[in-house]
Structure formats: structure tokens, C-alpha cells
Amino acid sequence: MNYTSRYNLDFNPFIKNSKEILVETPEYKEIKYRLDYLLQTKGFGLITGDPGMGKTTSIRNWAKTLNPSAYKVIYLPLSTLTVLEAYRQIAASLNIEPKFRKVDNFKEIQSAIKRLAIDKKITPIIIFDEANYMPTQMLNDLKILFNFDMDSKDYAAVILAGLPVLISSLNLKSNEPLKQRIVTSYNLEALNQEDSAAYIKGKLNGAGSTTEVFSPSALKAITSYSKGNPRIISKICNTALLVGDKLGVNTIDEEVILHVINEVEL
């Protein structure tokens, strides 16, 4: 018997390679509200959170809801880019031939954004993921790069996403001009016990579950150990399905979860 069949699942909803199931937790709804507001105002938005809290997942699923005829979404993971590489990547994402000088890329990027916004009535949505690794010079450049018509217009919505240390970087005096341009910000918090259990059940229901896969005591043990971190919750649940199948149990209880936690900690 396949382990997913034992638990009446069409697939394992806790691994990355499976079909993604969006569980609209209170944290996701709050991010969606902030980003919807950013669409109206344009300018800069800031989304932060500890590893595994679901920053990228939330932003990605929100971006999927946007009308491609009205918005152009550009996703840039910037963890290791130099300033020039960042400019070149932005240019390429706007279908511009990247130049070898920053100033040339700068001009081309601004022109492309204005063409999209004014001529085609398309709002660019530029997502800088892992922005906590962004060089200070790039942070300094952002305000200038997205400064249009003598700072009287915002033609794009720019999302900075990263670890909470990004907030500390923006609090530096040198980054005050960029900080002042941020129109909305949100830091993802851990899920509480009730929301953690709802997250697990939502994943299971999305995979076709019709039975009790985790006992109430198992759910409590998972949420307690994970401290409400969605990535850790999924890791425990994934391993629990495998261990539970190996042990031949049709409902995973607290004892199985404690065994899994010991295994995960290794």
C-alpha cells in the first residue's frame, strides 16, 4: 500500500513537489490585504518574517491572482547579486537587452517602466526576494531608480521581502530616504495553535482527505514543537505520514509525532 493511500490522500500535500495547496491563514490574509493596498498606491512595500514563515509562498500566491493584462509581475531573488548584476537582471526581466554600465541600464529600466505604465496601462510589480542580502548601495539606488517625474509619480509597485534583519538595514540613517517611501509593511508572525491545526487540516483536505489523519493530541504536539512555523509543520507532517505508514497506523497519534520529532531533530 502506498503511504498516501493509507491516509486516503490523492498526494502528499506537505512536500514542495506536490500540487500546492493554499491555506488562507490569518497571516496570508493580512499580507494579501497589505499587497492589495500597495496595488492602489504603488510605491514600496515591505514583507518580512523568519525563515519558513511563508513570505515567498504568500507573495507568489497573491501574484497569481493578478490580471496579466493589467499587471506585469517580475520576481528577482537577489541573495548574491552585485548592484550591476541586479540592474542587468531587472533589465532582462523587462525584455531589455542588459547593458554593461549601470547608468545605461538605469535609463533603459526607467523608460521601460514608463512605457508599460503610461502607454500600455500595465503596472509593473517588482518583487525583490531575499532583500535582506541586498547590498547597501542597491538599497540606496532603489529610491532613485523608481523616482519618476521629479518624485511626483509612482509607476510601479515594488515589494521588498526578506528576513527581519531587513528592517534593521532600513533603519540605518543612510537608508532613511527609502524607508520614508515604504507605504505598507508587515512582519509575518508564527501561527497560533488553532491556526496551526487549521493549516494542517487545510492541507489534508486539499489533498482529498476524508478521514482523521492526525489525532487531536498529535495536532497539539505538532503545533507545540513547530512553534507555529509552517515550514516546520510541513516537515513534521511529511515525516509522520511515512513513519505512520511504516508502523501500520491509520491515525497518527502523539506517540508517532514524538518519534518523528526525535528523528527530525537529528
Tab-separated table of N, CA and C in Angstrom, residues 98-245:
chain	number	residue	atom	x	y	z
A	98	PRO	N	20.343	43.795	-21.545
A	98	PRO	CA	21.146	44.378	-20.458
A	98	PRO	C	22.404	45.069	-20.976
A	99	LYS	N	22.707	46.213	-20.391
A	99	LYS	CA	23.892	46.972	-20.768
A	99	LYS	C	25.042	46.657	-19.805
A	100	PHE	N	26.233	47.142	-20.169
A	100	PHE	CA	27.416	46.863	-19.352
A	100	PHE	C	27.720	47.972	-18.349
A	101	ARG	N	26.969	49.068	-18.443
A	101	ARG	CA	27.149	50.148	-17.478
A	101	ARG	C	25.847	50.362	-16.714
A	102	LYS	N	25.978	50.640	-15.421
A	102	LYS	CA	24.788	50.826	-14.589
A	102	LYS	C	23.928	51.971	-15.096
A	103	VAL	N	24.561	53.074	-15.473
A	103	VAL	CA	23.804	54.245	-15.894
A	103	VAL	C	22.963	53.962	-17.129
A	104	ASP	N	23.477	53.130	-18.035
A	104	ASP	CA	22.714	52.794	-19.240
A	104	ASP	C	21.515	51.908	-18.900
A	105	ASN	N	21.747	50.940	-18.007
A	105	ASN	CA	20.640	50.098	-17.558
A	105	ASN	C	19.578	50.936	-16.848
A	106	PHE	N	20.042	51.884	-16.039
A	106	PHE	CA	19.143	52.766	-15.299
A	106	PHE	C	18.162	53.460	-16.239
A	107	LYS	N	18.690	54.067	-17.265
A	107	LYS	CA	17.855	54.808	-18.212
A	107	LYS	C	16.869	53.884	-18.922
A	108	GLU	N	17.352	52.708	-19.335
A	108	GLU	CA	16.501	51.762	-20.060
A	108	GLU	C	15.382	51.234	-19.158
A	109	ILE	N	15.714	50.949	-17.904
A	109	ILE	CA	14.714	50.431	-16.960
A	109	ILE	C	13.620	51.463	-16.718
A	110	GLN	N	14.021	52.699	-16.463
A	110	GLN	CA	13.023	53.749	-16.225
A	110	GLN	C	12.129	53.954	-17.448
A	111	SER	N	12.723	53.945	-18.615
A	111	SER	CA	11.941	54.131	-19.847
A	111	SER	C	10.948	52.989	-20.041
A	112	ALA	N	11.401	51.748	-19.770
A	112	ALA	CA	10.533	50.581	-19.952
A	112	ALA	C	9.359	50.612	-18.977
A	113	ILE	N	9.616	50.995	-17.739
A	113	ILE	CA	8.545	51.067	-16.738
A	113	ILE	C	7.519	52.124	-17.127
A	114	LYS	N	7.986	53.280	-17.593
A	114	LYS	CA	7.061	54.336	-18.002
A	114	LYS	C	6.241	53.920	-19.220
A	115	ARG	N	6.865	53.208	-20.151
A	115	ARG	CA	6.117	52.730	-21.319
A	115	ARG	C	5.010	51.772	-20.897
A	116	LEU	N	5.340	50.865	-19.983
A	116	LEU	CA	4.331	49.921	-19.506
A	116	LEU	C	3.173	50.654	-18.830
A	117	ALA	N	3.525	51.561	-17.925
A	117	ALA	CA	2.503	52.230	-17.119
A	117	ALA	C	1.669	53.230	-17.912
A	118	ILE	N	2.329	54.012	-18.771
A	118	ILE	CA	1.630	55.096	-19.467
A	118	ILE	C	1.031	54.636	-20.796
A	119	ASP	N	1.847	53.977	-21.605
A	119	ASP	CA	1.382	53.593	-22.942
A	119	ASP	C	0.487	52.353	-22.916
A	120	LYS	N	0.872	51.353	-22.120
A	120	LYS	CA	0.130	50.087	-22.119
A	120	LYS	C	-0.820	49.934	-20.937
A	121	LYS	N	-0.789	50.897	-20.010
A	121	LYS	CA	-1.661	50.841	-18.825
A	121	LYS	C	-1.441	49.555	-18.026
A	122	ILE	N	-0.189	49.130	-17.958
A	122	ILE	CA	0.184	47.931	-17.196
A	122	ILE	C	1.087	48.357	-16.038
A	123	THR	N	0.726	47.956	-14.835
A	123	THR	CA	1.525	48.299	-13.657
A	123	THR	C	2.577	47.225	-13.404
A	124	PRO	N	3.856	47.584	-13.428
A	124	PRO	CA	4.888	46.601	-13.087
A	124	PRO	C	4.851	46.299	-11.575
A	125	ILE	N	4.909	45.024	-11.244
A	125	ILE	CA	5.012	44.580	-9.846
A	125	ILE	C	6.381	43.928	-9.725
A	126	ILE	N	7.311	44.581	-9.057
A	126	ILE	CA	8.686	44.080	-8.986
A	126	ILE	C	8.957	43.563	-7.581
A	127	ILE	N	9.234	42.265	-7.495
A	127	ILE	CA	9.421	41.598	-6.206
A	127	ILE	C	10.892	41.287	-6.006
A	128	PHE	N	11.489	41.910	-5.018
A	128	PHE	CA	12.868	41.617	-4.636
A	128	PHE	C	12.844	40.653	-3.458
A	129	ASP	N	13.055	39.374	-3.733
A	129	ASP	CA	13.056	38.369	-2.655
A	129	ASP	C	14.457	38.280	-2.047
A	130	GLU	N	14.503	37.836	-0.787
A	130	GLU	CA	15.766	37.758	-0.048
A	130	GLU	C	16.469	39.118	-0.032
A	131	ALA	N	15.669	40.168	0.096
A	131	ALA	CA	16.204	41.530	0.028
A	131	ALA	C	17.086	41.869	1.217
A	132	ASN	N	17.051	41.043	2.258
A	132	ASN	CA	17.941	41.290	3.405
A	132	ASN	C	19.412	41.119	3.014
A	133	TYR	N	19.668	40.431	1.895
A	133	TYR	CA	21.036	40.269	1.403
A	133	TYR	C	21.419	41.361	0.391
A	134	MET	N	20.496	42.255	0.119
A	134	MET	CA	20.747	43.280	-0.889
A	134	MET	C	21.859	44.224	-0.425
A	135	PRO	N	22.841	44.481	-1.283
A	135	PRO	CA	23.917	45.414	-0.906
A	135	PRO	C	23.364	46.783	-0.546
A	136	THR	N	24.033	47.455	0.399
A	136	THR	CA	23.593	48.789	0.821
A	136	THR	C	23.476	49.738	-0.363
A	137	GLN	N	24.417	49.636	-1.298
A	137	GLN	CA	24.385	50.510	-2.473
A	137	GLN	C	23.127	50.290	-3.290
A	138	MET	N	22.669	49.024	-3.366
A	138	MET	CA	21.452	48.752	-4.127
A	138	MET	C	20.238	49.334	-3.421
A	139	LEU	N	20.199	49.218	-2.093
A	139	LEU	CA	19.105	49.837	-1.343
A	139	LEU	C	19.080	51.341	-1.574
A	140	ASN	N	20.280	51.940	-1.589
A	140	ASN	CA	20.368	53.381	-1.848
A	140	ASN	C	19.871	53.730	-3.249
A	141	ASP	N	20.148	52.831	-4.202
A	141	ASP	CA	19.771	53.095	-5.593
A	141	ASP	C	18.267	52.959	-5.841
A	142	LEU	N	17.596	52.135	-5.030
A	142	LEU	CA	16.198	51.827	-5.319
A	142	LEU	C	15.318	53.073	-5.368
A	143	LYS	N	15.495	53.954	-4.402
A	143	LYS	CA	14.661	55.155	-4.385
A	143	LYS	C	14.874	55.985	-5.651
A	144	ILE	N	16.118	56.040	-6.103
A	144	ILE	CA	16.425	56.819	-7.305
A	144	ILE	C	15.890	56.114	-8.557
A	145	LEU	N	16.068	54.792	-8.595
A	145	LEU	CA	15.644	54.029	-9.766
A	145	LEU	C	14.137	54.142	-9.996
A	146	PHE	N	13.375	54.195	-8.900
A	146	PHE	CA	11.916	54.260	-9.035
A	146	PHE	C	11.362	55.655	-8.732
A	147	ASN	N	12.215	56.656	-8.969
A	147	ASN	CA	11.827	58.054	-8.824
A	147	ASN	C	11.466	58.581	-10.217
A	148	PHE	N	10.193	58.930	-10.414
A	148	PHE	CA	9.743	59.375	-11.729
A	148	PHE	C	9.166	60.786	-11.653
A	149	ASP	N	9.379	61.538	-12.715
A	149	ASP	CA	8.803	62.880	-12.845
A	149	ASP	C	9.066	63.726	-11.610
A	150	MET	N	10.342	63.845	-11.251
A	150	MET	CA	10.780	64.637	-10.096
A	150	MET	C	10.055	64.194	-8.812
A	151	ASP	N	9.960	62.869	-8.678
A	151	ASP	CA	9.391	62.246	-7.470
A	151	ASP	C	7.909	62.568	-7.269
A	152	SER	N	7.215	62.845	-8.357
A	152	SER	CA	5.789	63.168	-8.239
A	152	SER	C	4.897	61.994	-8.625
A	153	LYS	N	5.508	60.923	-9.215
A	153	LYS	CA	4.717	59.790	-9.682
A	153	LYS	C	5.337	58.472	-9.223
A	154	ASP	N	4.474	57.488	-8.967
A	154	ASP	CA	4.907	56.105	-8.744
A	154	ASP	C	4.255	55.259	-9.820
A	155	TYR	N	5.077	54.703	-10.705
A	155	TYR	CA	4.552	53.919	-11.810
A	155	TYR	C	4.606	52.412	-11.545
A	156	ALA	N	5.289	52.004	-10.490
A	156	ALA	CA	5.451	50.580	-10.206
A	156	ALA	C	5.176	50.306	-8.734
A	157	ALA	N	4.811	49.058	-8.435
A	157	ALA	CA	4.713	48.584	-7.051
A	157	ALA	C	5.947	47.713	-6.808
A	158	VAL	N	6.739	48.078	-5.826
A	158	VAL	CA	7.997	47.381	-5.545
A	158	VAL	C	7.892	46.708	-4.177
A	159	ILE	N	8.089	45.396	-4.155
A	159	ILE	CA	7.965	44.631	-2.914
A	159	ILE	C	9.337	44.153	-2.468
A	160	LEU	N	9.729	44.525	-1.267
A	160	LEU	CA	10.960	44.033	-0.659
A	160	LEU	C	10.584	42.953	0.335
A	161	ALA	N	11.071	41.744	0.124
A	161	ALA	CA	10.749	40.628	1.010
A	161	ALA	C	12.034	40.033	1.568
A	162	GLY	N	12.043	39.733	2.855
A	162	GLY	CA	13.251	39.164	3.436
A	162	GLY	C	13.121	38.897	4.922
A	163	LEU	N	14.223	38.547	5.534
A	163	LEU	CA	14.257	38.286	6.969
A	163	LEU	C	14.103	39.594	7.739
A	164	PRO	N	13.709	39.524	9.018
A	164	PRO	CA	13.501	40.749	9.806
A	164	PRO	C	14.711	41.662	9.899
A	165	VAL	N	15.917	41.125	9.668
A	165	VAL	CA	17.106	41.973	9.696
A	165	VAL	C	17.033	43.075	8.639
A	166	LEU	N	16.194	42.871	7.622
A	166	LEU	CA	15.994	43.897	6.599
A	166	LEU	C	15.443	45.177	7.223
A	167	ILE	N	14.624	45.031	8.256
A	167	ILE	CA	14.078	46.207	8.947
A	167	ILE	C	15.205	47.009	9.574
A	168	SER	N	16.170	46.290	10.177
A	168	SER	CA	17.318	46.972	10.786
A	168	SER	C	18.121	47.737	9.738
A	169	SER	N	18.270	47.124	8.556
A	169	SER	CA	19.005	47.795	7.476
A	169	SER	C	18.302	49.079	7.053
A	170	LEU	N	16.984	49.022	6.970
A	170	LEU	CA	16.227	50.198	6.546
A	170	LEU	C	16.209	51.290	7.614
A	171	ASN	N	16.482	50.890	8.853
A	171	ASN	CA	16.533	51.874	9.934
A	171	ASN	C	17.850	52.645	9.984
A	172	LEU	N	18.818	52.222	9.176
A	172	LEU	CA	20.077	52.959	9.111
A	172	LEU	C	19.833	54.344	8.505
A	173	LYS	N	20.567	55.319	8.985
A	173	LYS	CA	20.377	56.692	8.508
A	173	LYS	C	20.558	56.794	6.998
A	174	SER	N	21.497	56.011	6.460
A	174	SER	CA	21.767	56.080	5.017
A	174	SER	C	20.578	55.601	4.187
A	175	ASN	N	19.703	54.784	4.792
A	175	ASN	CA	18.550	54.255	4.061
A	175	ASN	C	17.247	54.981	4.411
A	176	GLU	N	17.350	56.085	5.127
A	176	GLU	CA	16.152	56.828	5.528
A	176	GLU	C	15.301	57.270	4.340
A	177	PRO	N	15.914	57.734	3.227
A	177	PRO	CA	15.080	58.127	2.071
A	177	PRO	C	14.217	56.988	1.541
A	178	LEU	N	14.781	55.753	1.512
A	178	LEU	CA	13.999	54.607	1.045
A	178	LEU	C	12.936	54.234	2.071
A	179	LYS	N	13.303	54.240	3.332
A	179	LYS	CA	12.345	53.903	4.394
A	179	LYS	C	11.122	54.802	4.334
A	180	GLN	N	11.338	56.077	4.062
A	180	GLN	CA	10.221	57.021	4.003
A	180	GLN	C	9.283	56.745	2.833
A	181	ARG	N	9.773	56.024	1.838
A	181	ARG	CA	8.949	55.711	0.662
A	181	ARG	C	8.087	54.468	0.855
A	182	ILE	N	8.299	53.717	1.935
A	182	ILE	CA	7.543	52.484	2.162
A	182	ILE	C	6.125	52.835	2.606
A	183	VAL	N	5.149	52.392	1.815
A	183	VAL	CA	3.761	52.761	2.089
A	183	VAL	C	3.019	51.712	2.903
A	184	THR	N	3.525	50.478	2.920
A	184	THR	CA	2.910	49.437	3.742
A	184	THR	C	3.962	48.398	4.092
A	185	SER	N	3.871	47.853	5.286
A	185	SER	CA	4.837	46.830	5.710
A	185	SER	C	4.148	45.845	6.636
A	186	TYR	N	4.669	44.624	6.642
A	186	TYR	CA	4.109	43.603	7.528
A	186	TYR	C	5.169	42.553	7.837
A	187	ASN	N	5.227	42.143	9.101
A	187	ASN	CA	6.127	41.082	9.528
A	187	ASN	C	5.303	39.857	9.890
A	188	LEU	N	5.514	38.749	9.195
A	188	LEU	CA	4.753	37.529	9.459
A	188	LEU	C	5.086	36.979	10.840
A	189	GLU	N	4.043	36.676	11.604
A	189	GLU	CA	4.207	36.076	12.920
A	189	GLU	C	3.893	34.587	12.833
A	190	ALA	N	4.278	33.857	13.885
A	190	ALA	CA	4.000	32.427	13.937
A	190	ALA	C	2.494	32.187	14.077
A	191	LEU	N	2.027	31.060	13.550
A	191	LEU	CA	0.625	30.679	13.696
A	191	LEU	C	0.368	30.235	15.134
A	192	ASN	N	-0.788	30.585	15.668
A	192	ASN	CA	-1.129	30.072	16.993
A	192	ASN	C	-1.587	28.624	16.876
A	193	GLN	N	-1.918	28.011	17.998
A	193	GLN	CA	-2.243	26.579	17.982
A	193	GLN	C	-3.465	26.288	17.120
A	194	GLU	N	-4.480	27.126	17.234
A	194	GLU	CA	-5.702	26.913	16.457
A	194	GLU	C	-5.435	27.051	14.961
A	195	ASP	N	-4.684	28.086	14.587
A	195	ASP	CA	-4.396	28.319	13.164
A	195	ASP	C	-3.436	27.265	12.611
A	196	SER	N	-2.532	26.771	13.451
A	196	SER	CA	-1.613	25.706	13.016
A	196	SER	C	-2.391	24.440	12.689
A	197	ALA	N	-3.338	24.083	13.567
A	197	ALA	CA	-4.168	22.898	13.324
A	197	ALA	C	-5.008	23.083	12.064
A	198	ALA	N	-5.543	24.290	11.872
A	198	ALA	CA	-6.349	24.575	10.682
A	198	ALA	C	-5.485	24.496	9.418
A	199	TYR	N	-4.223	24.906	9.530
A	199	TYR	CA	-3.285	24.834	8.410
A	199	TYR	C	-3.078	23.370	7.996
A	200	ILE	N	-2.854	22.505	8.968
A	200	ILE	CA	-2.643	21.077	8.690
A	200	ILE	C	-3.892	20.474	8.051
A	201	LYS	N	-5.050	20.740	8.648
A	201	LYS	CA	-6.296	20.179	8.132
A	201	LYS	C	-6.605	20.723	6.739
A	202	GLY	N	-6.277	21.993	6.506
A	202	GLY	CA	-6.497	22.576	5.189
A	202	GLY	C	-5.654	21.892	4.124
A	203	LYS	N	-4.402	21.593	4.451
A	203	LYS	CA	-3.522	20.873	3.523
A	203	LYS	C	-4.085	19.486	3.228
A	204	LEU	N	-4.516	18.787	4.269
A	204	LEU	CA	-5.054	17.433	4.106
A	204	LEU	C	-6.336	17.448	3.280
A	205	ASN	N	-7.220	18.377	3.577
A	205	ASN	CA	-8.477	18.457	2.820
A	205	ASN	C	-8.208	18.754	1.352
A	206	GLY	N	-7.215	19.591	1.085
A	206	GLY	CA	-6.864	19.911	-0.292
A	206	GLY	C	-6.315	18.731	-1.051
A	207	ALA	N	-5.813	17.744	-0.327
A	207	ALA	CA	-5.278	16.526	-0.951
A	207	ALA	C	-6.301	15.391	-0.951
A	208	GLY	N	-7.555	15.716	-0.627
A	208	GLY	CA	-8.629	14.731	-0.724
A	208	GLY	C	-8.916	13.946	0.529
A	209	SER	N	-8.360	14.357	1.658
A	209	SER	CA	-8.550	13.611	2.902
A	209	SER	C	-10.014	13.592	3.334
A	210	THR	N	-10.478	12.410	3.726
A	210	THR	CA	-11.853	12.265	4.229
A	210	THR	C	-11.861	11.580	5.589
A	211	THR	N	-10.684	11.315	6.138
A	211	THR	CA	-10.590	10.633	7.431
A	211	THR	C	-9.716	11.453	8.380
A	212	GLU	N	-9.691	11.047	9.629
A	212	GLU	CA	-8.846	11.708	10.615
A	212	GLU	C	-7.422	11.167	10.481
A	213	VAL	N	-6.540	11.961	9.905
A	213	VAL	CA	-5.158	11.519	9.706
A	213	VAL	C	-4.345	11.713	10.978
A	214	PHE	N	-4.514	12.855	11.635
A	214	PHE	CA	-3.792	13.152	12.872
A	214	PHE	C	-4.801	13.282	14.018
A	215	SER	N	-4.530	12.607	15.113
A	215	SER	CA	-5.398	12.714	16.282
A	215	SER	C	-5.264	14.114	16.888
A	216	PRO	N	-6.223	14.547	17.705
A	216	PRO	CA	-6.115	15.861	18.362
A	216	PRO	C	-4.826	16.018	19.162
A	217	SER	N	-4.394	14.959	19.833
A	217	SER	CA	-3.154	15.047	20.607
A	217	SER	C	-1.940	15.175	19.692
A	218	ALA	N	-2.008	14.546	18.507
A	218	ALA	CA	-0.915	14.659	17.534
A	218	ALA	C	-0.827	16.085	16.994
A	219	LEU	N	-1.982	16.663	16.681
A	219	LEU	CA	-2.009	18.048	16.197
A	219	LEU	C	-1.418	18.994	17.236
A	220	LYS	N	-1.756	18.767	18.477
A	220	LYS	CA	-1.241	19.620	19.553
A	220	LYS	C	0.271	19.501	19.664
A	221	ALA	N	0.779	18.253	19.539
A	221	ALA	CA	2.226	18.026	19.627
A	221	ALA	C	2.952	18.684	18.459
A	222	ILE	N	2.373	18.605	17.268
A	222	ILE	CA	2.986	19.220	16.083
A	222	ILE	C	3.056	20.739	16.239
A	223	THR	N	1.950	21.347	16.631
A	223	THR	CA	1.913	22.802	16.739
A	223	THR	C	2.814	23.290	17.869
A	224	SER	N	2.912	22.495	18.924
A	224	SER	CA	3.770	22.881	20.054
A	224	SER	C	5.240	22.864	19.651
A	225	TYR	N	5.670	21.796	18.989
A	225	TYR	CA	7.079	21.679	18.618
A	225	TYR	C	7.454	22.682	17.531
A	226	SER	N	6.573	22.869	16.556
A	226	SER	CA	6.880	23.734	15.406
A	226	SER	C	6.865	25.210	15.760
A	227	LYS	N	6.240	25.550	16.891
A	227	LYS	CA	6.096	26.959	17.305
A	227	LYS	C	5.393	27.783	16.218
A	228	GLY	N	4.497	27.115	15.493
A	228	GLY	CA	3.690	27.825	14.504
A	228	GLY	C	4.402	28.176	13.212
A	229	ASN	N	5.529	27.545	12.942
A	229	ASN	CA	6.264	27.792	11.706
A	229	ASN	C	5.754	26.834	10.619
A	230	PRO	N	5.124	27.349	9.546
A	230	PRO	CA	4.533	26.478	8.526
A	230	PRO	C	5.520	25.495	7.894
A	231	ARG	N	6.762	25.916	7.670
A	231	ARG	CA	7.731	25.013	7.048
A	231	ARG	C	8.045	23.834	7.965
A	232	ILE	N	8.190	24.108	9.252
A	232	ILE	CA	8.476	23.029	10.210
A	232	ILE	C	7.250	22.132	10.375
A	233	ILE	N	6.065	22.730	10.380
A	233	ILE	CA	4.833	21.938	10.448
A	233	ILE	C	4.795	20.944	9.294
A	234	SER	N	5.049	21.420	8.089
A	234	SER	CA	5.007	20.545	6.911
A	234	SER	C	6.077	19.460	6.973
A	235	LYS	N	7.246	19.814	7.484
A	235	LYS	CA	8.326	18.832	7.607
A	235	LYS	C	7.939	17.700	8.546
A	236	ILE	N	7.346	18.061	9.679
A	236	ILE	CA	6.919	17.046	10.646
A	236	ILE	C	5.804	16.193	10.060
A	237	CYS	N	4.823	16.825	9.442
A	237	CYS	CA	3.690	16.074	8.886
A	237	CYS	C	4.127	15.131	7.777
A	238	ASN	N	5.034	15.580	6.927
A	238	ASN	CA	5.540	14.733	5.857
A	238	ASN	C	6.200	13.475	6.430
A	239	THR	N	7.096	13.673	7.396
A	239	THR	CA	7.784	12.531	8.001
A	239	THR	C	6.806	11.644	8.753
A	240	ALA	N	5.799	12.250	9.384
A	240	ALA	CA	4.816	11.474	10.148
A	240	ALA	C	4.009	10.538	9.248
A	241	LEU	N	3.697	10.985	8.036
A	241	LEU	CA	2.970	10.119	7.100
A	241	LEU	C	3.789	8.879	6.761
A	242	LEU	N	5.077	9.063	6.562
A	242	LEU	CA	5.953	7.941	6.225
A	242	LEU	C	6.114	6.998	7.406
A	243	VAL	N	6.358	7.573	8.587
A	243	VAL	CA	6.551	6.754	9.789
A	243	VAL	C	5.252	6.038	10.153
A	244	GLY	N	4.136	6.767	10.072
A	244	GLY	CA	2.848	6.160	10.392
A	244	GLY	C	2.534	4.987	9.482
A	245	ASP	N	2.841	5.129	8.205
A	245	ASP	CA	2.611	4.025	7.262
A	245	ASP	C	3.504	2.844	7.587
